[in-house]
Coordinates of C-alpha atoms in Angstrom, one line a residue:
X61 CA 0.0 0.0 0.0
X62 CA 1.2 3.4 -0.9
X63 CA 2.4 5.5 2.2
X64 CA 0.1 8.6 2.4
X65 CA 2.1 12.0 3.9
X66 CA 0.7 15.2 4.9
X67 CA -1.6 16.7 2.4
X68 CA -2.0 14.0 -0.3
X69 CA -4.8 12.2 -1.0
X70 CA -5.1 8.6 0.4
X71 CA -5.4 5.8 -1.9
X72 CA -8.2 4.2 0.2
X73 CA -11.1 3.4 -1.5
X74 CA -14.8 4.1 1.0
X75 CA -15.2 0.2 1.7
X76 CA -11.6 -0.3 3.2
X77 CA -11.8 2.9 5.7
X78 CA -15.5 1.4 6.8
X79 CA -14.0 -1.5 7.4
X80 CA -11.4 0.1 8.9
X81 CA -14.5 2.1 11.2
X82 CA -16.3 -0.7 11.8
X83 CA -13.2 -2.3 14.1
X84 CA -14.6 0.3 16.7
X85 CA -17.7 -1.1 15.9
X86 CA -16.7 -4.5 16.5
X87 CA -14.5 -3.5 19.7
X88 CA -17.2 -1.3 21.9
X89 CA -19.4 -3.9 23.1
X90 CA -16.9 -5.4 25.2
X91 CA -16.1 -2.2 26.9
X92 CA -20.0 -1.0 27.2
X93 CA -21.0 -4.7 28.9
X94 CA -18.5 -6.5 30.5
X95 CA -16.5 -3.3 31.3
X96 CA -18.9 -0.5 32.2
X97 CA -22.3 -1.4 32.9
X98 CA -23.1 -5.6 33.1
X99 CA -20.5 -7.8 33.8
X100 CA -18.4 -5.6 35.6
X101 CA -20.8 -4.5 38.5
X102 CA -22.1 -8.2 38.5
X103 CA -18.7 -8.7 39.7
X104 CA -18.4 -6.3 42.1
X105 CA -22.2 -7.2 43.9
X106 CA -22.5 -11.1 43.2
X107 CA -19.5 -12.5 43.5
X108 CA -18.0 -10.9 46.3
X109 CA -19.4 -10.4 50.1
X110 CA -19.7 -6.8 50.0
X111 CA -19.8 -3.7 47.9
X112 CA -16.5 -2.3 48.9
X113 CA -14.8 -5.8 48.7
X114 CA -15.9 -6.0 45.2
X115 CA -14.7 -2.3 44.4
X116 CA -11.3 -3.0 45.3
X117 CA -11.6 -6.4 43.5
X118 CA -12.6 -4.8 40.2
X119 CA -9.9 -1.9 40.8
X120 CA -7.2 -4.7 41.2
X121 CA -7.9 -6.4 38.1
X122 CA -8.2 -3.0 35.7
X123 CA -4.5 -2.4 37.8
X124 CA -3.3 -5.5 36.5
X125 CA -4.1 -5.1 33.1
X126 CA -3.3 -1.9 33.0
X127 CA 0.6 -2.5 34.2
X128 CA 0.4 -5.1 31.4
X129 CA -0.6 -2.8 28.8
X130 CA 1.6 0.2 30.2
X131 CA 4.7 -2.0 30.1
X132 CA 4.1 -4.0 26.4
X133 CA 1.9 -1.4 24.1
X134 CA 4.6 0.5 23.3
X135 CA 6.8 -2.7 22.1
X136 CA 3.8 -3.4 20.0
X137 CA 3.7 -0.4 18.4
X138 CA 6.7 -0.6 17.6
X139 CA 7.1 -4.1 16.3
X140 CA 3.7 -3.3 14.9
X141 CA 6.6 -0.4 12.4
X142 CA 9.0 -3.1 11.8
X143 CA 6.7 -5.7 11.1
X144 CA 4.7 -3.5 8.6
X145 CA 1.4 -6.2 8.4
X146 CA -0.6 -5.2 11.0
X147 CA -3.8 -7.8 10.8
X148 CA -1.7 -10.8 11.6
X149 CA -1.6 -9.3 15.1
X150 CA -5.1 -8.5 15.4
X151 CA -5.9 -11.3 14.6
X152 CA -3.7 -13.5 16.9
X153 CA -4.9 -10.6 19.9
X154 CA -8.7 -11.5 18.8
X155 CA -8.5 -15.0 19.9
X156 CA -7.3 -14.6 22.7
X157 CA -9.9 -12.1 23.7
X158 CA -12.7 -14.3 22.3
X159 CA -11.4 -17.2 24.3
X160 CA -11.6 -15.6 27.3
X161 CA -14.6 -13.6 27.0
X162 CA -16.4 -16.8 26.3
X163 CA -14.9 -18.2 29.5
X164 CA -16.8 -15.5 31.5
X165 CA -20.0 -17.5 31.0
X166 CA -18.6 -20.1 33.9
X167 CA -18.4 -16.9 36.8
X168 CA -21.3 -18.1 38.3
X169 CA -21.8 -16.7 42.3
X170 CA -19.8 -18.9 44.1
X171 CA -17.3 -19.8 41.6
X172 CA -13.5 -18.6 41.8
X173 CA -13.4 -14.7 41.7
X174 CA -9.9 -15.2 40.6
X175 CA -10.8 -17.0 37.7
X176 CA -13.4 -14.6 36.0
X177 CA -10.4 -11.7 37.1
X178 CA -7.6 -13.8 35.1
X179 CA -10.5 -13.5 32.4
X180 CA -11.1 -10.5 32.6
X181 CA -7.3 -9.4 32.4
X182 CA -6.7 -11.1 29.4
X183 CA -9.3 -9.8 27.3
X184 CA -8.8 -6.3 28.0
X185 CA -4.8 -6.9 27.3
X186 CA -5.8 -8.4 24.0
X187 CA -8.4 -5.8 23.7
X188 CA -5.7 -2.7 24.2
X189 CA -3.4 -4.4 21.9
X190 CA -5.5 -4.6 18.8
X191 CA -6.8 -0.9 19.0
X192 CA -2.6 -0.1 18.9
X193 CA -2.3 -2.2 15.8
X194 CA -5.7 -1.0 14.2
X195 CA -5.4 3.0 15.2
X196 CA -1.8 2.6 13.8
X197 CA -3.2 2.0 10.1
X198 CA -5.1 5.6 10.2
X199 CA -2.7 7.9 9.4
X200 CA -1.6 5.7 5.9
X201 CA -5.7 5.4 5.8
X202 CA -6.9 8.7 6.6
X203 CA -6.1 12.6 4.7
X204 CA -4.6 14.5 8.4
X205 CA -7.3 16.9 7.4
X206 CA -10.3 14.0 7.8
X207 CA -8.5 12.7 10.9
X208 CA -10.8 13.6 13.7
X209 CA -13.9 13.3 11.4
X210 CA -13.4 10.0 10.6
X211 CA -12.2 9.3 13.9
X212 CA -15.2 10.6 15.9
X213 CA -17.5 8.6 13.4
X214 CA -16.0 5.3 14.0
X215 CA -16.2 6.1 17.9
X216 CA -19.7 6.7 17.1
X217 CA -20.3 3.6 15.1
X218 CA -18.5 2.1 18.4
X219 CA -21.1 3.3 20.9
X220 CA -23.7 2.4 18.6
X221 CA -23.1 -1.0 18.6
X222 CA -22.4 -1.2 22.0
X223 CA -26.0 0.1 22.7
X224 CA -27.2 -2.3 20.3
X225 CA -25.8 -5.3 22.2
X226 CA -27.2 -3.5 25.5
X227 CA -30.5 -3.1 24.1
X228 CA -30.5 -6.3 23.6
X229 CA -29.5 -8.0 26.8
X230 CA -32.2 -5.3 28.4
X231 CA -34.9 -6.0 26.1
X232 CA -34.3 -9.7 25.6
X233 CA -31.9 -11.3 28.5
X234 CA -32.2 -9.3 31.8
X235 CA -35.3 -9.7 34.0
X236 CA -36.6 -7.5 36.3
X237 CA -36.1 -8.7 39.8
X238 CA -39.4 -7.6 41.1
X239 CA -41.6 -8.5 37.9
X240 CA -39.2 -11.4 36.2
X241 CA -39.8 -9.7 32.9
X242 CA -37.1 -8.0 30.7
X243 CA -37.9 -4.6 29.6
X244 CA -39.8 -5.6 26.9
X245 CA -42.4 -7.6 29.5
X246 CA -41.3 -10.6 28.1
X247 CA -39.5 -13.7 30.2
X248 CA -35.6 -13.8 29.1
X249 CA -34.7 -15.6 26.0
X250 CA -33.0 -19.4 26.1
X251 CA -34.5 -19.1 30.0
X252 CA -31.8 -17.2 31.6
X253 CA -32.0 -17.4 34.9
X254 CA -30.6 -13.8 36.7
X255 CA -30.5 -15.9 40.2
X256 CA -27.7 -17.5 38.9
X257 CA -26.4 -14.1 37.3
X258 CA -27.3 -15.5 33.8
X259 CA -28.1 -12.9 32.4
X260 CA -24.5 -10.8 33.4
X261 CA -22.4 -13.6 32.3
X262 CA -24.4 -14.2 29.3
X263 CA -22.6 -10.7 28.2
X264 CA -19.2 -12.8 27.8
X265 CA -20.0 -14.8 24.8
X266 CA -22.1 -12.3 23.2
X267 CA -20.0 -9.6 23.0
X268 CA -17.4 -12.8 22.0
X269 CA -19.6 -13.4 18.8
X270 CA -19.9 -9.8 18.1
X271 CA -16.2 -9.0 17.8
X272 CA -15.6 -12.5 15.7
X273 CA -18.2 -11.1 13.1
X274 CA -18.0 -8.0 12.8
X275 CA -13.9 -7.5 12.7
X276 CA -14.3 -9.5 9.6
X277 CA -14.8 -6.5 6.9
X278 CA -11.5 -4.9 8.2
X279 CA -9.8 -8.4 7.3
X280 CA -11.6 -8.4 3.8
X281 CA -12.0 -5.1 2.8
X282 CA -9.1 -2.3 4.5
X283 CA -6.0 -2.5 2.7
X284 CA -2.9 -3.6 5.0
X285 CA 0.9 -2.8 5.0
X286 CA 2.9 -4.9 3.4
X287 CA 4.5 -7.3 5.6
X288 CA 8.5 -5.7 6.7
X289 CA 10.8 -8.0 8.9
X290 CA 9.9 -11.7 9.9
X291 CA 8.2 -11.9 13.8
X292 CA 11.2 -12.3 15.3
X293 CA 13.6 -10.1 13.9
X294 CA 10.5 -7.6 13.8
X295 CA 10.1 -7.9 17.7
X296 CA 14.6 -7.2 17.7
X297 CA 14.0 -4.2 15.9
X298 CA 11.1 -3.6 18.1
X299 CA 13.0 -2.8 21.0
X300 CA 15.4 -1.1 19.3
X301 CA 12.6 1.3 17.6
X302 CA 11.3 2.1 21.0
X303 CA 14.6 3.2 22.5
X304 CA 15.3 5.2 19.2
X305 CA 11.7 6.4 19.5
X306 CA 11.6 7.3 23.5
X307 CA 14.9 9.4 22.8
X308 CA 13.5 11.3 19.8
X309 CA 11.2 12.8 21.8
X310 CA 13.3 14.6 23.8
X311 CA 13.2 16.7 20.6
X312 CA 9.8 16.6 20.2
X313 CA 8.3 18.3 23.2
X314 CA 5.4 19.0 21.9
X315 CA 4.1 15.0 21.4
X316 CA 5.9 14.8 25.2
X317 CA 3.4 17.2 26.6
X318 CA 0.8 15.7 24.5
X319 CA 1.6 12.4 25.4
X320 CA 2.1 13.1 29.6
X321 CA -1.0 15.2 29.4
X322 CA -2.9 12.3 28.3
X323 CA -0.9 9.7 30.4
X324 CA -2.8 11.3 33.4
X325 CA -6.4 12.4 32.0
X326 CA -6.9 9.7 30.2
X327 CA -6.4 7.5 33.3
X328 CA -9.1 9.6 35.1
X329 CA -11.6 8.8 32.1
X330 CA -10.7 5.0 32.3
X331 CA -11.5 4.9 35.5
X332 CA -14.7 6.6 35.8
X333 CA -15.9 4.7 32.7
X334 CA -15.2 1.6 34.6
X335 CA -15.7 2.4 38.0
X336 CA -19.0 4.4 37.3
X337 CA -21.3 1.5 36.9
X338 CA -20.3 -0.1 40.6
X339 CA -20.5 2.7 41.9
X340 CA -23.8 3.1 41.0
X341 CA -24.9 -0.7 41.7
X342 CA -23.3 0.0 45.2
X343 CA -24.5 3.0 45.9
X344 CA -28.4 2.8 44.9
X345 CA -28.4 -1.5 44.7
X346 CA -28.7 -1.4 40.9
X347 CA -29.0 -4.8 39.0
X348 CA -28.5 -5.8 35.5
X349 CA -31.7 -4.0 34.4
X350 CA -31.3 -0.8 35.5
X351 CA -27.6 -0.8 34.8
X352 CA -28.2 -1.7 31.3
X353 CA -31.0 1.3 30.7
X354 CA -28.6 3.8 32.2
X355 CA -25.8 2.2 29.8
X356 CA -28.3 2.7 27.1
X357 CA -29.1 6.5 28.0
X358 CA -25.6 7.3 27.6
X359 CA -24.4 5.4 24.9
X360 CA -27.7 7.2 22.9
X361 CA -26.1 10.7 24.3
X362 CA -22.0 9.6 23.4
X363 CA -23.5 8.8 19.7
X364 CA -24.8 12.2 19.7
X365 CA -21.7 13.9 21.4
X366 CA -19.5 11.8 18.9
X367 CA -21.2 12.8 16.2
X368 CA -21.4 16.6 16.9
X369 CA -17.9 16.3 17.9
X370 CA -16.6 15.2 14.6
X371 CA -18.1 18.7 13.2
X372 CA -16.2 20.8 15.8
X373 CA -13.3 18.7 15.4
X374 CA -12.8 19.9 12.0
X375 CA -13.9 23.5 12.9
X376 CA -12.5 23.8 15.7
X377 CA -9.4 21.8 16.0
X378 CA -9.0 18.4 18.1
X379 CA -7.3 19.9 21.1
X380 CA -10.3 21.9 21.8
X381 CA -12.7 19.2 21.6
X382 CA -10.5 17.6 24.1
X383 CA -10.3 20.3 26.5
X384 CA -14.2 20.9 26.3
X385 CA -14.5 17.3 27.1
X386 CA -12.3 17.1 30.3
X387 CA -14.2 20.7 31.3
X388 CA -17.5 18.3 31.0
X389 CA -16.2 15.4 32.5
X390 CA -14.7 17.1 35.8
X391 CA -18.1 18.4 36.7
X392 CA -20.2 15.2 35.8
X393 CA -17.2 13.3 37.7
X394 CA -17.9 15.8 41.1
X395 CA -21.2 15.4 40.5
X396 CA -21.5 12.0 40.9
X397 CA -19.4 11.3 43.7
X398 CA -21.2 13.7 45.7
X399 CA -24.5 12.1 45.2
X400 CA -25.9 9.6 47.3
X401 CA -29.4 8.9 48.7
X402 CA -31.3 12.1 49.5
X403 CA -29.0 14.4 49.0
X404 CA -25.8 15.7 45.6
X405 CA -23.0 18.6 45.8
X406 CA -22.0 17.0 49.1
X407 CA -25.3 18.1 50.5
X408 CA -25.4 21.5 49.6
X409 CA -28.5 20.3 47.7
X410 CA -30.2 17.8 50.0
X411 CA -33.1 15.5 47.9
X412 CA -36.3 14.1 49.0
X413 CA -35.9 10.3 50.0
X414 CA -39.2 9.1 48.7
X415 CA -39.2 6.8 45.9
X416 CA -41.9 7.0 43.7
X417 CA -41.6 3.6 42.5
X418 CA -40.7 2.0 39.1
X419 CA -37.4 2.6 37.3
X420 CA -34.8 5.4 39.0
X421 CA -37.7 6.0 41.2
X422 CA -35.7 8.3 43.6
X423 CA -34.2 12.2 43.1
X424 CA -30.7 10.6 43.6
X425 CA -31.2 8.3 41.0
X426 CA -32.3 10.8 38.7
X427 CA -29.4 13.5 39.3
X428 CA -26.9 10.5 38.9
X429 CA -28.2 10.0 35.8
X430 CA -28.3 13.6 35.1
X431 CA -24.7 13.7 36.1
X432 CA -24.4 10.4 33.6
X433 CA -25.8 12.6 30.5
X434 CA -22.7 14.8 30.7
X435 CA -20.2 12.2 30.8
X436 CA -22.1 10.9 28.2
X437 CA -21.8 13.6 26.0
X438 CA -17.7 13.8 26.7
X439 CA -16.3 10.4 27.2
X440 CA -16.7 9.5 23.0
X441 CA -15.0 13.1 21.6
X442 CA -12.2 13.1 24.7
X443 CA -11.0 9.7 23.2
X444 CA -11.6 10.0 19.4
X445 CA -10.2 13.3 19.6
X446 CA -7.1 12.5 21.3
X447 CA -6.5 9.6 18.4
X448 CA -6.9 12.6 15.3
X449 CA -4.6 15.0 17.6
X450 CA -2.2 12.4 17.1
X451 CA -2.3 11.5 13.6
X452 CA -2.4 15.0 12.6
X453 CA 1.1 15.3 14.4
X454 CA 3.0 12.2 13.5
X455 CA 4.5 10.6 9.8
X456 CA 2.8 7.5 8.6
X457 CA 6.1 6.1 8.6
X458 CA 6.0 6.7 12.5
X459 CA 2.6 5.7 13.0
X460 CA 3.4 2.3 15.4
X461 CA 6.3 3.5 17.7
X462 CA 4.0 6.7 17.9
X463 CA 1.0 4.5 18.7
X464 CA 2.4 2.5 20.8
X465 CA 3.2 5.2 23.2
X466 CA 0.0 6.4 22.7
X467 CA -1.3 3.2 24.2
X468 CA 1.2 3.5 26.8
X469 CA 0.3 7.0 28.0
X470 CA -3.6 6.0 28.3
X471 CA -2.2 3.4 30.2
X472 CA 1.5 4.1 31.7
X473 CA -0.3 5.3 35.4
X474 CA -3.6 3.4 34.2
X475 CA -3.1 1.6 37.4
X476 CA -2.6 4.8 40.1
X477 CA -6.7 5.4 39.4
X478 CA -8.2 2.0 40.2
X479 CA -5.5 1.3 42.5
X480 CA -5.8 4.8 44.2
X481 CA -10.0 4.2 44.1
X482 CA -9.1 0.4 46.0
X483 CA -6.6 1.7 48.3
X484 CA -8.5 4.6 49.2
X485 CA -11.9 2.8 49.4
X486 CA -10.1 -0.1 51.3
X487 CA -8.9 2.0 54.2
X488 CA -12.3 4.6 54.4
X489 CA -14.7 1.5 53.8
X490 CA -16.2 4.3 51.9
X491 CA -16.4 3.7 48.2
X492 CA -17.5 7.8 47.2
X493 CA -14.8 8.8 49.3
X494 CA -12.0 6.0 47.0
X495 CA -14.0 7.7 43.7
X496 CA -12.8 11.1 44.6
X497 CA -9.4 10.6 43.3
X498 CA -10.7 10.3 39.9
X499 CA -10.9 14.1 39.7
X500 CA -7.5 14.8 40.8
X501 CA -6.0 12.9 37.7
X502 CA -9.2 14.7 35.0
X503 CA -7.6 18.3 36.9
X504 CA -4.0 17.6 36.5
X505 CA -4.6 16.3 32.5
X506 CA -6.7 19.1 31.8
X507 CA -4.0 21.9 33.2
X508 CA -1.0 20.1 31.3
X509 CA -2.5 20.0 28.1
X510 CA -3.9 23.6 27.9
X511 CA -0.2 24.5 27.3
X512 CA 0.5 21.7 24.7
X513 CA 0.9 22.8 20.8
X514 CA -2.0 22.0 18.1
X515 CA -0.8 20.0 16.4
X516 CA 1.8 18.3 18.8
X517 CA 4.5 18.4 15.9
X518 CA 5.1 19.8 12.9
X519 CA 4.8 17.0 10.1
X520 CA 7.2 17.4 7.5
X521 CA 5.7 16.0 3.7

């Protein structure tokens, strides 16, 4: 495939950059329902004893996956240069993550919390990987100037689909616990039983089959690199890449900045997108039902924000779709953290404790959710943003190593949030108080990158 540079037109026909789009697609589901909002708090209140023994659980395995992203990613990217193919890789990281996501259909309550955590970790490490081979291909793919267009769309297209496969396990799969009726008013398909936390674990093999299928057009139809250096001189020059590439930065401060300023906001967003949904089971005893509508609310709202976003991002630039974003997510972040029953803003604004019955029935319920719109609205743009900031700063030729350490700064301190949220809800026994350190790392993010360059570096043709 013919390398693109700065200001000439890709040689990418429409059906390889879908294909290339609907990877994100493909990808979502996984973060929206095992993640965020299903399998993730089913961990945290069914298969431990107590709500902040299952927080620190959850925040333990995101800090183990995270130190195994933070210290490999950037080798990938790398060897991902080298190497110059990059679907082999995806597809070696996508069985892996099928396999295990499969396996999460066997954490019944009871069974061995380590297990579904050793799942768990692998899928997201397989997950990580892939999205540094497949966001490696979009600067050869994309013209710099479509960059954050095409990259909001595909997060977009991501959301969607992981709404779709919500929908689904709301409207089909998850009952009620008072009526026994999924949303729809009809008794759960292949009669899943949510007593046995069916209907949570059901999420593994779903979003399994969803990934399997729909990665497939990328495979067929998005043109790849041609293949460089066999796999194991490719992982040798790897390493050697990554050294070159870590000291060529020191002459690049720009991409630093960009890169540090991202290592720490990006970890606050991470956190909150998977901490968010135990807190809320914890906090306000939410199952799989009302955790899946709330998922579905804001996945509606991130398809919206995404696809607003990829207007201004043109418009306006990436790096301010960024900083609006982080602006947004800091105050839904405070918000939440200082809600709990009858009373948000730390009880400046106290709430009336009656519960009208039915879905969200109470005014904490509702401001959390409130709260949820605005995160909703951010956490898409704040992400697919950040990805066209990069490309538009970076050579094709660079686009792996550069990558790489993009993966590596959304994930270099990935571990300090959960791990701050475990240690901090461990020794309170207070699990708002542990979510409070969330919006130190949005702050600090936000500050560093007001002062970074747009773009990060000046591309030379």
């Amino acid at each position: 495939m013919t390398s693109v540079v700065q200001g000439r037109e890709p040689k990418v026909g429409r059906l390889g950059i879908t294909g290339w789009m609907l990877f994100d697609w493909a990808a979502q589901p996984f973060f929206t329902v095992i993640t965020t909002f299903i399998f993730g708090p089913y961990l945290v209140s069914r298969l431990t004893e107590d709500h902040a023994a299952g927080q620190a659980a959850w925040s333990y395995t995101l800090t183990i996956a995270g130190i195994t992203i933070a210290l490999l990613a950037p080798i990938m990217g790398s060897i991902a240069d080298a190497s110059g193919a990059r679907k082999p890789w995806i597809a070696a990281f996508a069985v892996i993550k099928i396999l295990s996501l499969a396996a999460l259909w066997f954490a019944a309550p009871g069974s061995s919390l380590p297990f579904a955590m050793a799942m768990i970790v692998l899928a997201t490490v397989a997950a990580e990987f892939s999205i540094v081979f497949n966001d490696s291909m979009m600067p050869r793919l994309v013209k710099p100037e479509d960059a954050g267009r095409i990259s909001n769309i595909a997060w977009g297209l991501g959301y969607l689909g992981g709404m779709i496969v919500l929908i689904a396990v709301v409207a089909l799969l998850a009952a009620n616990p008072e009526t026994g009726r999924t949303a729809i008013g009809i008794a759960p398909l292949f009669g899943l039983d949510a007593a046995a936390g069916e209907d949570a674990r059901i999420t593994g093999p779903i979003s399994a089959i969803w990934y399997l299928v729909f990665i497939l057009p990328m495979f067929f139809f998005t043109p790849d690199q041609s293949k460089g250096l066999p796999i194991a001189a490719a992982v040798r020059a790897g390493f050697a890449d990554l050294s070159a590439a870590l000291r060529d930065l020191r002459s690049k401060p720009g991409i630093l900045r960009f890169l540090v300023a991202r290592m720490i906001y990006q970890d606050g967003v991470n956190g909150l997108l998977a901490l968010g949904g135990t807190f809320a089971a914890g906090m306000f005893a939410w199952r799989t039902f009302e955790l899946g509508i709330y998922g579905i609310i804001l996945n509606v709202v991130a398809i919206g924000g995404c696809l607003y976003a990829s207007r201004l991002d043109r418009r306006l630039g990436s790096k301010t779709v960024v900083v609006v974003s982080l602006v947004c997510l800091t105050v839904a972040t405070i918000g939440i953290v200082s809600t709990g029953p009858g009373f948000t803003l730390f009880g400046l604004v106290p709430l009336p404790m009656a519960d009208s019955g039915g879905l969200f029935g109470t005014a904490a319920e509702k401001a959390y959710i409130l709260y949820g719109l605005l995160i909703g609205v951010a956490f898409g743009p704040v992400q697919a943003s950040a990805r066209s900031y990069l490309a538009q700063s970076i050579h094709p030729d660079e686009a792996g190593r550069y990558f790489g350490l993009y993966a590596l700064s959304g994930r270099a301190t990935s571990f300090l949030a959960p791990l701050s949220v475990a240690l901090v809800t461990t020794a309170t026994g207070s699990a708002r108080i542990g979510m409070m350190a969330l919006i130190v790392f949005l702050v600090v993010g936000f500050l560093l990158l007001l002062r970074t360059p747009y773009p990060a570096a000046k591309v030379a043709p």
